[in-house]
Coordinates of C-alpha atoms in Angstrom, one line a residue:
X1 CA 136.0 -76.7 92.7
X2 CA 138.4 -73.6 93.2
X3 CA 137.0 -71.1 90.9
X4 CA 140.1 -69.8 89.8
X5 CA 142.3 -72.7 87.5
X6 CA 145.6 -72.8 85.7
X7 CA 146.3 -74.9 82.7
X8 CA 149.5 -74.2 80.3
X9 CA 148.9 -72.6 76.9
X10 CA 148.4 -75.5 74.4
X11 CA 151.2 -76.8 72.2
X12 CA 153.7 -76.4 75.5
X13 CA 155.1 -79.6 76.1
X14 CA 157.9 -81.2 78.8
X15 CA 160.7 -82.9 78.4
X16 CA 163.4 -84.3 80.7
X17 CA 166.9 -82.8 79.0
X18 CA 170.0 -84.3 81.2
X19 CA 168.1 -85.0 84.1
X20 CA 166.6 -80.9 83.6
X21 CA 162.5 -80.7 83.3
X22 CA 162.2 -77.9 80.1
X23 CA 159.6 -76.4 78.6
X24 CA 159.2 -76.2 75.0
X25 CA 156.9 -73.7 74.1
X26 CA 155.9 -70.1 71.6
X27 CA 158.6 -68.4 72.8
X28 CA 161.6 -70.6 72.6
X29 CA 162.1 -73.4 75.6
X30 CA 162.6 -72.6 79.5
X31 CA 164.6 -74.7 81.9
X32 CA 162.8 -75.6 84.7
X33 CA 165.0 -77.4 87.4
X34 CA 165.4 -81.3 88.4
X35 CA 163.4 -83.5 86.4
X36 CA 161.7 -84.9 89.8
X37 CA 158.4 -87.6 89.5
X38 CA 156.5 -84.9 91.7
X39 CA 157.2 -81.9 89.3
X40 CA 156.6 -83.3 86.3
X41 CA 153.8 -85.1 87.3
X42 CA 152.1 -81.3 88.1
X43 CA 153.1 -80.0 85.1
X44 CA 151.7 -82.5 82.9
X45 CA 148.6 -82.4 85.0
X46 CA 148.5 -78.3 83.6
X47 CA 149.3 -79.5 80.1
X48 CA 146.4 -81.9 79.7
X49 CA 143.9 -79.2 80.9
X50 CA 142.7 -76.9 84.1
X51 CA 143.8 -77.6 87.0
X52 CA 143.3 -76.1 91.0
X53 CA 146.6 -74.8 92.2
X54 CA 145.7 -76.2 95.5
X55 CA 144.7 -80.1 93.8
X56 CA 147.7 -79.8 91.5
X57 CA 149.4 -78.8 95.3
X58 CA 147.6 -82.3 96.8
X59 CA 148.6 -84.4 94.1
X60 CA 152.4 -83.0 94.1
X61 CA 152.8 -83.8 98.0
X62 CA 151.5 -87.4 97.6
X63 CA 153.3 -87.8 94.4
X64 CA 156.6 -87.0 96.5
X65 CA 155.6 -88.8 99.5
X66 CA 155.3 -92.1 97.4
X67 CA 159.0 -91.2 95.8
X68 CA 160.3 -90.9 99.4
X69 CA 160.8 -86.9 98.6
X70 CA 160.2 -84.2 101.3
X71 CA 156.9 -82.6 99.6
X72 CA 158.1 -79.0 100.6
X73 CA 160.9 -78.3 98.0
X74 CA 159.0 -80.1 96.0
X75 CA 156.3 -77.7 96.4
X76 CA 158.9 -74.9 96.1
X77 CA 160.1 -76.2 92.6
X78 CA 156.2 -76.3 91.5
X79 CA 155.8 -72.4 92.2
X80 CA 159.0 -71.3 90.9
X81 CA 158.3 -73.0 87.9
X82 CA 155.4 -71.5 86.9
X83 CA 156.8 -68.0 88.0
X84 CA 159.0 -68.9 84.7
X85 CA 156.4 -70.3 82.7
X86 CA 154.0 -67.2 83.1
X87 CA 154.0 -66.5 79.5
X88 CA 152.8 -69.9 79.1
X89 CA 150.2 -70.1 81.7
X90 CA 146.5 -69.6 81.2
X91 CA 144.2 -68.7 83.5
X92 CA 140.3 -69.8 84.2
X93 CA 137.6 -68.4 86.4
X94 CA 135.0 -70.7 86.6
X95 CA 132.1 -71.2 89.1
X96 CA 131.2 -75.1 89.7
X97 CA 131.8 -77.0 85.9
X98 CA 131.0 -73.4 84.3
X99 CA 134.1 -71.8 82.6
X100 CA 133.2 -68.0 82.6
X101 CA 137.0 -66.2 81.3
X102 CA 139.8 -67.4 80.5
X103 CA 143.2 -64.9 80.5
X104 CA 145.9 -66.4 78.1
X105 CA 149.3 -64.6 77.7
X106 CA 150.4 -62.8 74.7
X107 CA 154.2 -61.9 75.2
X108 CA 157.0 -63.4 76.6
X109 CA 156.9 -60.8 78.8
X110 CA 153.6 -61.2 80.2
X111 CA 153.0 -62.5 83.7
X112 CA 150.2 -61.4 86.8
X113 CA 149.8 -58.3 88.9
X114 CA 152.0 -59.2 92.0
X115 CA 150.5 -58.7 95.2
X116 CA 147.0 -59.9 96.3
X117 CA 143.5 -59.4 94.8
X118 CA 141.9 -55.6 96.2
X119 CA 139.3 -56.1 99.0
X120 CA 135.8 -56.4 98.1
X121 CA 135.1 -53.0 98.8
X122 CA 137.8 -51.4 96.6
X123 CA 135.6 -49.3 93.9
X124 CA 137.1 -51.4 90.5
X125 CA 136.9 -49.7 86.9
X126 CA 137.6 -51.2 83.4
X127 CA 141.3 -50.2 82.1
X128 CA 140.7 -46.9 79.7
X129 CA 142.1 -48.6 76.6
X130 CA 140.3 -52.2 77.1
X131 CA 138.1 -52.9 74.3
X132 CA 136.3 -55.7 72.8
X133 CA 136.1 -57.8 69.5
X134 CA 135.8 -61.0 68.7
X135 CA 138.3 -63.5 68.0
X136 CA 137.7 -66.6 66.5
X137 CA 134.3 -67.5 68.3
X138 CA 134.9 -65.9 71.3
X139 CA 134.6 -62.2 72.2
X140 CA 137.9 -61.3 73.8
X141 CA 139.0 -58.1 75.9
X142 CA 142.3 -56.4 74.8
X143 CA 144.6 -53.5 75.8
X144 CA 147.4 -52.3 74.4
X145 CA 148.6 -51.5 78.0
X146 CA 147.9 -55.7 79.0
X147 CA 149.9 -58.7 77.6
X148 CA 147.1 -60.8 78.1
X149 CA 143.8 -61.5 76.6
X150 CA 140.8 -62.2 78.2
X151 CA 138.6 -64.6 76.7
X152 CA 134.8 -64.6 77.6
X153 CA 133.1 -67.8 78.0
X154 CA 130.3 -67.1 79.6
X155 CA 127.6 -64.3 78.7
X156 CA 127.7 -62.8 82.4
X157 CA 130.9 -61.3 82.1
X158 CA 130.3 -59.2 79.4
X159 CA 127.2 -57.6 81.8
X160 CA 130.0 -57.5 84.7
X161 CA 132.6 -55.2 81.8
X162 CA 129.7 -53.1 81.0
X163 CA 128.9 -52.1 84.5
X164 CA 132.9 -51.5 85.5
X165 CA 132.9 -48.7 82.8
X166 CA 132.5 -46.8 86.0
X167 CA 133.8 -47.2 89.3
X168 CA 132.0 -50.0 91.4
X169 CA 132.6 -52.1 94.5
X170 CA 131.9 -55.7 94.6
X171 CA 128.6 -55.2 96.3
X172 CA 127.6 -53.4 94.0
X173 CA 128.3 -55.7 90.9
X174 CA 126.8 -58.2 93.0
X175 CA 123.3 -56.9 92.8
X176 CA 123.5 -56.1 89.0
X177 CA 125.5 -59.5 87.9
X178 CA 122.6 -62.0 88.8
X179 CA 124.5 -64.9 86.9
X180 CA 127.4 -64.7 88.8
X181 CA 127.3 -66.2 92.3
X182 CA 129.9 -64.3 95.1
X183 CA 132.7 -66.6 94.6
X184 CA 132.3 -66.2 90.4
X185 CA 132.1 -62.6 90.6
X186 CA 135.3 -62.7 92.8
X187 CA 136.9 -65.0 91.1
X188 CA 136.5 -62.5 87.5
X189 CA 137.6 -59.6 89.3
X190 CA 140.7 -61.3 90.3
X191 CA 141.7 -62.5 86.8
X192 CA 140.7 -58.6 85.6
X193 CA 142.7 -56.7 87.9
X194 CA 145.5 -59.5 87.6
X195 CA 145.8 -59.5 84.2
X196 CA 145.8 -55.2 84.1
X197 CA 142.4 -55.2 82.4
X198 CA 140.8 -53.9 85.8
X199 CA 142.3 -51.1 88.2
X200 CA 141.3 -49.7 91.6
X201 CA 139.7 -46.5 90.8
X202 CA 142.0 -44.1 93.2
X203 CA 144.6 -45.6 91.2
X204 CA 143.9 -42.7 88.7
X205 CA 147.3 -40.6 89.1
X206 CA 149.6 -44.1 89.1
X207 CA 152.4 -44.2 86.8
X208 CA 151.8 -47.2 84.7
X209 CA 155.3 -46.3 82.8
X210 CA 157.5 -47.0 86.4
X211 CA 155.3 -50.7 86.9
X212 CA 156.1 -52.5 83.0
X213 CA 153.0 -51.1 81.9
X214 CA 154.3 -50.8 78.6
X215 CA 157.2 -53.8 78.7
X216 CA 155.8 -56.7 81.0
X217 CA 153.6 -57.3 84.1
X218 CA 150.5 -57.3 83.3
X219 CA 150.6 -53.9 81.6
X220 CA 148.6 -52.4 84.6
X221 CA 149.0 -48.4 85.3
X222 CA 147.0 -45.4 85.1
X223 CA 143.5 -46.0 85.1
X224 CA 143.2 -43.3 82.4
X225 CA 145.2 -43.0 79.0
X226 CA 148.9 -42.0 79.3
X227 CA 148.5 -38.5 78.9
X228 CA 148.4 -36.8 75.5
X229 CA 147.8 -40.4 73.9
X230 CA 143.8 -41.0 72.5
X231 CA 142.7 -44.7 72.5
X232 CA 143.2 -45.1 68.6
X233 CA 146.3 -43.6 69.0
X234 CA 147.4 -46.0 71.6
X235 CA 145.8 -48.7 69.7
X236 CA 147.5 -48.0 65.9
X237 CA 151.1 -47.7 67.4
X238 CA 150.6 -51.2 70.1
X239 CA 149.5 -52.5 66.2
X240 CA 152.5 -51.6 65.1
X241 CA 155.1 -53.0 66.2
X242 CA 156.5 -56.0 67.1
X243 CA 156.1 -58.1 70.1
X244 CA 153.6 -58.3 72.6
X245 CA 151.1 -60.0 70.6
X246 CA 150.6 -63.3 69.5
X247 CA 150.3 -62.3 65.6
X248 CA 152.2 -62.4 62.8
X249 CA 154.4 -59.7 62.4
X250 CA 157.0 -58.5 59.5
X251 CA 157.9 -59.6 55.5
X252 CA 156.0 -62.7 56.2
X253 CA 154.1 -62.9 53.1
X254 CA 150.8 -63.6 54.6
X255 CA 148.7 -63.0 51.3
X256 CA 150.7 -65.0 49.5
X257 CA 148.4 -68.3 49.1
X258 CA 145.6 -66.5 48.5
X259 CA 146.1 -63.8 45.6
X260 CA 149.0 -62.1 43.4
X261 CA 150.7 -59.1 44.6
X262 CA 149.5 -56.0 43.9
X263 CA 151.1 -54.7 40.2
X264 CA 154.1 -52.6 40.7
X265 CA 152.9 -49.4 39.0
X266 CA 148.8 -49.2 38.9
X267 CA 147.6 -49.3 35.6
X268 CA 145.9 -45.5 34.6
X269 CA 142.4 -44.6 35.0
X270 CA 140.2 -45.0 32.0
X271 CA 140.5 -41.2 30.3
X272 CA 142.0 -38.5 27.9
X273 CA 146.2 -39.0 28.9
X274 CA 148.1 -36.4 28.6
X275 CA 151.5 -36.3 28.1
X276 CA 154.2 -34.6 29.4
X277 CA 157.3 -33.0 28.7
X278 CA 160.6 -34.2 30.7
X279 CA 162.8 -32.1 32.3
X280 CA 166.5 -32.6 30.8
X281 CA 167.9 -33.3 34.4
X282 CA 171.8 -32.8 33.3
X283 CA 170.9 -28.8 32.8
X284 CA 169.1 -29.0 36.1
X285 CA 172.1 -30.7 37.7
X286 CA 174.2 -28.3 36.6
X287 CA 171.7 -25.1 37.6
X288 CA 169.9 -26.2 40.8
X289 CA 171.0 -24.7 43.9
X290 CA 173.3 -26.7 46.3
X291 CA 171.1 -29.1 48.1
X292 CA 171.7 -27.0 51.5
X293 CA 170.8 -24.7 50.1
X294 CA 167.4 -26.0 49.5
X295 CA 167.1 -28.2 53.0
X296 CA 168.0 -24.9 54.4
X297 CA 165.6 -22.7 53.3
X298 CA 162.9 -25.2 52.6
X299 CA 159.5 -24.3 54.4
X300 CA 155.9 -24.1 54.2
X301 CA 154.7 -21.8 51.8
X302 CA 151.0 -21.4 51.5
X303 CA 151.1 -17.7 49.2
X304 CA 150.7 -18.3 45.5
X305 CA 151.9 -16.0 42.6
X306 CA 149.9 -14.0 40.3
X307 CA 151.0 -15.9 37.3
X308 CA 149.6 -19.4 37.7
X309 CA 151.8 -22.4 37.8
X310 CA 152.4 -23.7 34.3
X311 CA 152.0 -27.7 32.7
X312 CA 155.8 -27.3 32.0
X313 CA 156.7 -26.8 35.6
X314 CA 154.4 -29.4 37.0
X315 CA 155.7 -31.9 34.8
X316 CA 159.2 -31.2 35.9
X317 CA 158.0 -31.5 39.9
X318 CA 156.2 -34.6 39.0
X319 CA 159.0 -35.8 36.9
X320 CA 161.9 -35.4 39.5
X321 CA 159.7 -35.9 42.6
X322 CA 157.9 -39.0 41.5
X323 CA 158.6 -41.1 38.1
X324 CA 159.2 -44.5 37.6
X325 CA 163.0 -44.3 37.0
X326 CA 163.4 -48.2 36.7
X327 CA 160.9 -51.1 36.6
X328 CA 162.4 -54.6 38.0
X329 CA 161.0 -58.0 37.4
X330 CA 160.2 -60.7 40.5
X331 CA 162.9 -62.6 42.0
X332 CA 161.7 -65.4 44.0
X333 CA 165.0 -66.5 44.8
X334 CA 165.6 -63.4 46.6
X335 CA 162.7 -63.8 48.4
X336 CA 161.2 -60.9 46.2
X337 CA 158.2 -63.0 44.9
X338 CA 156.8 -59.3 43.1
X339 CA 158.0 -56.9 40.8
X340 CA 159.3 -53.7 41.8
X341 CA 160.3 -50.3 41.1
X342 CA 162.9 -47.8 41.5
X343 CA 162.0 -43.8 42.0
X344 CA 163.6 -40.5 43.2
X345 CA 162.1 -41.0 47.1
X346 CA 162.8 -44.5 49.1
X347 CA 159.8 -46.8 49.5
X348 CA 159.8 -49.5 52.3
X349 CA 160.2 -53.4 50.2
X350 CA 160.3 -51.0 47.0
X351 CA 156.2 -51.5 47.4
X352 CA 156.4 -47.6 46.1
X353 CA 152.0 -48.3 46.9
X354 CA 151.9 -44.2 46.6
X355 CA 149.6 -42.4 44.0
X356 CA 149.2 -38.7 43.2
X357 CA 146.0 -37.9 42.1
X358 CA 145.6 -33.9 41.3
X359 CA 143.0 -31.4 41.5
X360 CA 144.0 -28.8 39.4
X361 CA 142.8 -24.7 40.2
X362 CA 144.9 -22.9 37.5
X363 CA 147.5 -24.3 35.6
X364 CA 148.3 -22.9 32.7
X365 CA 147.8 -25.2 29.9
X366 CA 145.9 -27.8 32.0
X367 CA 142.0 -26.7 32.2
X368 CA 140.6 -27.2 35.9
X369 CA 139.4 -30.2 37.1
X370 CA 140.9 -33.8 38.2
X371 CA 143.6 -35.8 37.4
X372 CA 145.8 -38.9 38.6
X373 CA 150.0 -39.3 37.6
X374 CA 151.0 -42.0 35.8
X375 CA 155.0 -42.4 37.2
X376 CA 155.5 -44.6 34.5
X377 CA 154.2 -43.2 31.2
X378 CA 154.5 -39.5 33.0
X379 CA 151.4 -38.5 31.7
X380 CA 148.4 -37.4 33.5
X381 CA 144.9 -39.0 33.1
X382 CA 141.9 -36.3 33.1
X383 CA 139.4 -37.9 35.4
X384 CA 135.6 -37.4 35.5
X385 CA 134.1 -35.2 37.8
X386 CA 132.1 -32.3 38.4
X387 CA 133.7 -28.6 39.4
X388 CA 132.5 -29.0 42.9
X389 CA 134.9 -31.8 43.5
X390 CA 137.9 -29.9 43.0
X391 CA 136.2 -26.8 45.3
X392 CA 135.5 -29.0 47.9
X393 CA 139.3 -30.2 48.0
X394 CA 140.5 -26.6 48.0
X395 CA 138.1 -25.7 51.2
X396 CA 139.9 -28.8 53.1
X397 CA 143.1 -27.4 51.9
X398 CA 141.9 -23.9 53.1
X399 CA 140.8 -24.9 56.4
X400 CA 143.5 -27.3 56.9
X401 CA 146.2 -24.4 56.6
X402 CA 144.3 -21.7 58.5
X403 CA 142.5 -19.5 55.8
X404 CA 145.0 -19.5 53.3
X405 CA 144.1 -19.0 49.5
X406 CA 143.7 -21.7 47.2
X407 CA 147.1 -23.2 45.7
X408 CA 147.3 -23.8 42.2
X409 CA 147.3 -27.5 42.2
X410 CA 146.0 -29.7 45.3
X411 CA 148.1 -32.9 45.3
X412 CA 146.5 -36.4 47.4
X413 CA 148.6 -39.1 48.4
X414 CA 146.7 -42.2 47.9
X415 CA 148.1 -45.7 48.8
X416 CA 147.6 -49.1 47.2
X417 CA 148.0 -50.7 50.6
X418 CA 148.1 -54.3 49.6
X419 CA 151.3 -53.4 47.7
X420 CA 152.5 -53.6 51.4
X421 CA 150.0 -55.9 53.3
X422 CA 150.4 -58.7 50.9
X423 CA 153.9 -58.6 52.2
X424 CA 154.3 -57.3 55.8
X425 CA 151.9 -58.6 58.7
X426 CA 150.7 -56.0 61.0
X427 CA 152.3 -53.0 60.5
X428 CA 151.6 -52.1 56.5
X429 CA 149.2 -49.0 57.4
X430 CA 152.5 -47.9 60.0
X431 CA 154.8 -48.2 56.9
X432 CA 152.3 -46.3 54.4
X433 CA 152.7 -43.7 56.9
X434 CA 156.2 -43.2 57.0
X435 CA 156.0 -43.6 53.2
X436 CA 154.1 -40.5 53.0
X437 CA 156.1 -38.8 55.1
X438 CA 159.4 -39.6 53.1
X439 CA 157.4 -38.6 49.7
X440 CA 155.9 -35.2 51.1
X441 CA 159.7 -34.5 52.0
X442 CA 160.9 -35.1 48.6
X443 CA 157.7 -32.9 47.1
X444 CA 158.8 -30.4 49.4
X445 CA 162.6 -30.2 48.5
X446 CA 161.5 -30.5 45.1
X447 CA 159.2 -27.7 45.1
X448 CA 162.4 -25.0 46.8
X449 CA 164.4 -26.4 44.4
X450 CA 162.1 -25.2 41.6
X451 CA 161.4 -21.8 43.2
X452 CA 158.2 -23.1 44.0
X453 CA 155.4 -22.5 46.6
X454 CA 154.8 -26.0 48.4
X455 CA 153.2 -26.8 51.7
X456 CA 152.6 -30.1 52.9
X457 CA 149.0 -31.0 54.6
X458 CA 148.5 -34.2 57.3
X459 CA 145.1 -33.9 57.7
X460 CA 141.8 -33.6 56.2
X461 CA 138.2 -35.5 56.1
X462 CA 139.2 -38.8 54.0
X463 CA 135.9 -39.3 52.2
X464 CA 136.0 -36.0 50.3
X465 CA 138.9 -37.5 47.9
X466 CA 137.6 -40.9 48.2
X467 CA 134.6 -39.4 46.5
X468 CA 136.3 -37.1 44.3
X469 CA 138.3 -39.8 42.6
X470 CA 136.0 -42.6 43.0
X471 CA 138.7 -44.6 45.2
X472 CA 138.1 -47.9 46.1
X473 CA 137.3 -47.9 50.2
X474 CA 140.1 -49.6 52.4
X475 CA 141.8 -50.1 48.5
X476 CA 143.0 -46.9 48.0
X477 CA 143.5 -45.1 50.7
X478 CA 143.9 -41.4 51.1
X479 CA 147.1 -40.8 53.3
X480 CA 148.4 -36.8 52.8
X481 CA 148.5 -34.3 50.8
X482 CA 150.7 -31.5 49.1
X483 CA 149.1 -27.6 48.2
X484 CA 151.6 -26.8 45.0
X485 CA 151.5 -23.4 43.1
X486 CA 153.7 -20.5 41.7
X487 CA 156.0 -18.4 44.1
X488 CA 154.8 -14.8 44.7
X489 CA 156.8 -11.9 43.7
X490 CA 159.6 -11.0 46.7
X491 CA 159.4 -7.6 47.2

């Protein structure tokens, strides 16, 4: 038996579509050519399971030979269809009756590395961004840079990925992969470098961007990472976005079935609330400055004043930055199956899954220590938690913005993400991103507006506020932060 095998991806079936052979399959249906006895004969041979290119070759000619057809266009039809179904076609290496990977297509983009297999004594290393996990009782090899994945069926080619984290001929693999016989071990290689998982090592200064590395192929390239790009990096932002993965993806609703959403405002902590007073936003109207003004002149400011900031004026900025301004029921038949609210800062699906939770320095009329907003009540909760909480967020916020002293009050952005991922498949962590990054803008143009001192911070070691507000892990998640405190005197 050939060790390498072709079968089509299941659920693809064939159908003859005035006198046309199509395809119906993930991504939509293909057109194949003629419906002839010989071609559709193959290609139902692929649907029903594994198959040799050369026996699927065999049975094709005798097929046309007994319908009185020349085998050769035949033959010709056979391998232009599956140039079109590539996205559909799976791939086996196998040795004798033993099925040892399997490389199934993830896009409608994906299809093979053109051009033929390196020789056996090209040096071969693992693609930079592969990695494995497992998927459903398989492990599996992924890359953000491939549009396949690699199933492994056999317990040998996991040895063979280990060793290819370095550069190494076939010989050499040979004499460390003792499950794998010659013709196995050649017949894995093939399917790796095919598929873009593998690459020959003096590959290293290709340009995967100029071969569909990143939009087809096999998402081969550079045998290192693009530059400036880490592997999580790479990872979070393939994750991301739509497309070349076989995953849900969108306002697809997929915790639905299983549990209610999230509540639209979270409920406050158990603790002394404290009320606070609301700005009457008609005088401020008519006193800000013009909103150039402010986007104009807006920037980081990491000096404080020598008066502390006061309760009055951080309930304003919390008031005009943050609040709950309306609360709106569900409306299933809108396809909004949640409730939802409406505040001074966009929120992607009006999840507004944001929470400020405050460590407090100096603030006169608010003693030191921790605290969490309500937007709804706009109140503040006093939290437990001993002084060396609140320090230990001010030394992040010191070493975050290169030595600078400790603002007044140290604001973390915390999101509810299931206020997103019970709604949006795949990409809810990439949307409490941008989130944060359209809230830290509004605490920043609030904060010129006010005369303020405001400087917003992307960083920072995520289990220090996690501890300091007793967050729930992978719950509430601590996504930015914002150093607020009096403006120093101008001179």
């Amino acid at each position: 038996m050939s060790p390498l095998l072709l079968s089509l991806h299941p659920g693809t079936t064939l159908h003859d579509e005035q006198g046309l052979l199509t395809a119906h399959h993930r991504w939509g249906r293909t057109t194949l050519g003629p419906h002839t006895p010989p071609l559709a004969e193959a290609l139902h041979a692929l649907a029903a399971g594994p198959t040799a290119i050369h026996d699927l070759a065999d049975r094709l000619r005798a097929t046309a030979r007994r319908a009185g057809l020349p085998p050769e266009p035949q033959l010709a039809l056979l391998h232009g269809s599956l140039e079109r179904l590539a996205h559909s076609v799976r791939r086996h290496a196998t040795t004798g009756s033993r099925r040892l990977a399997t490389a199934e297509p993830l896009a409608p983009e994906a299809a093979p590395r053109p051009g033929p297999a390196p020789a056996p004594d090209t040096p071969l290393t693992l693609d930079r961004a592969a990695h494995l996990r497992p998927v459903d009782d398989r492990l599996a090899l992924e890359s953000p840079r491939s549009r396949f994945r690699l199933r492994l069926e056999d317990p040998g080619v996991a040895t063979l990925l280990a060793l290819l984290a370095r550069p190494a001929s076939r010989a050499e693999l040979a004499g460390r992969c003792g499950d794998l016989t010659e013709h196995a071990l050649a017949a894995v290689l093939s399917l790796l470098h095919s598929t873009g998982f593998a690459h020959p090592a003096d590959d290293a200064g290709h340009d995967a961007a100029h071969d569909g590395a990143g939009h087809g192929d096999a998402g081969h390239g550079d045998v290192g990472l693009p530059p400036g790009w880490t592997f999580h990096e790479l990872l979070a932002y393939d994750g991301s976005r739509a497309g070349p993965r076989d995953r849900p993806y969108g306002p697809v609703f997929p915790l639905r079935a299983t549990e209610p959403p999230a509540p639209p405002v979270a409920p406050p902590p158990d603790g002394r609330a404290i009320p606070l007073s609301r700005p009457d936003l008609d005088r401020v109207a008519r006193e800000d400055r013009p909103f150039t003004d402010v986007l104009e002149s807006r920037t980081s400011r990491r000096a404080y004043g020598e008066h502390p900031l006061t309760i009055e004026q951080l309930a304003e900025f919390l008031y005009r930055a943050a609040r709950v301004r309306t609360l709106l029921g569900a409306r299933p038949e809108d396809d909004r199956p949640y409730a939802i609210t409406s505040r001074p800062y966009p929120s992607a699906g009006s999840a507004y899954e944001l929470e400020l939770y405050a460590a407090v320095h100096r603030c006169h009329g608010l003693d030191r220590g921790l605290y969490h907003y309500d937007p709804l009540g706009h109140a503040l909760t006093a939290l437990p938690g001993a002084p060396e909480a609140v320090d230990r967020l001010l030394r992040e916020a010191a070493a975050a913005t290169g030595g600078a002293p400790p603002p007044d009050v140290h604001l973390t952005l915390v999101s509810r993400v299931k206020r997103l991922s019970w709604k949006y498949a795949a990409h809810a962590y990439a949307l409490t991103l941008k989130n944060t990054g359209v809230l830290l803008q509004t605490l920043c143009l609030v904060a010129t507006a006010m005369g303020l001192s405001g400087c917003p911070v992307g960083g920072g070691d995520s289990e220090t506020p996690v501890r300091a507000f007793h967050l729930a892990p992978h719950t509430e998640i601590p996504v930015g932060a914002f150093l607020l405190g009096s403006a120093p005197t101008p001179r």
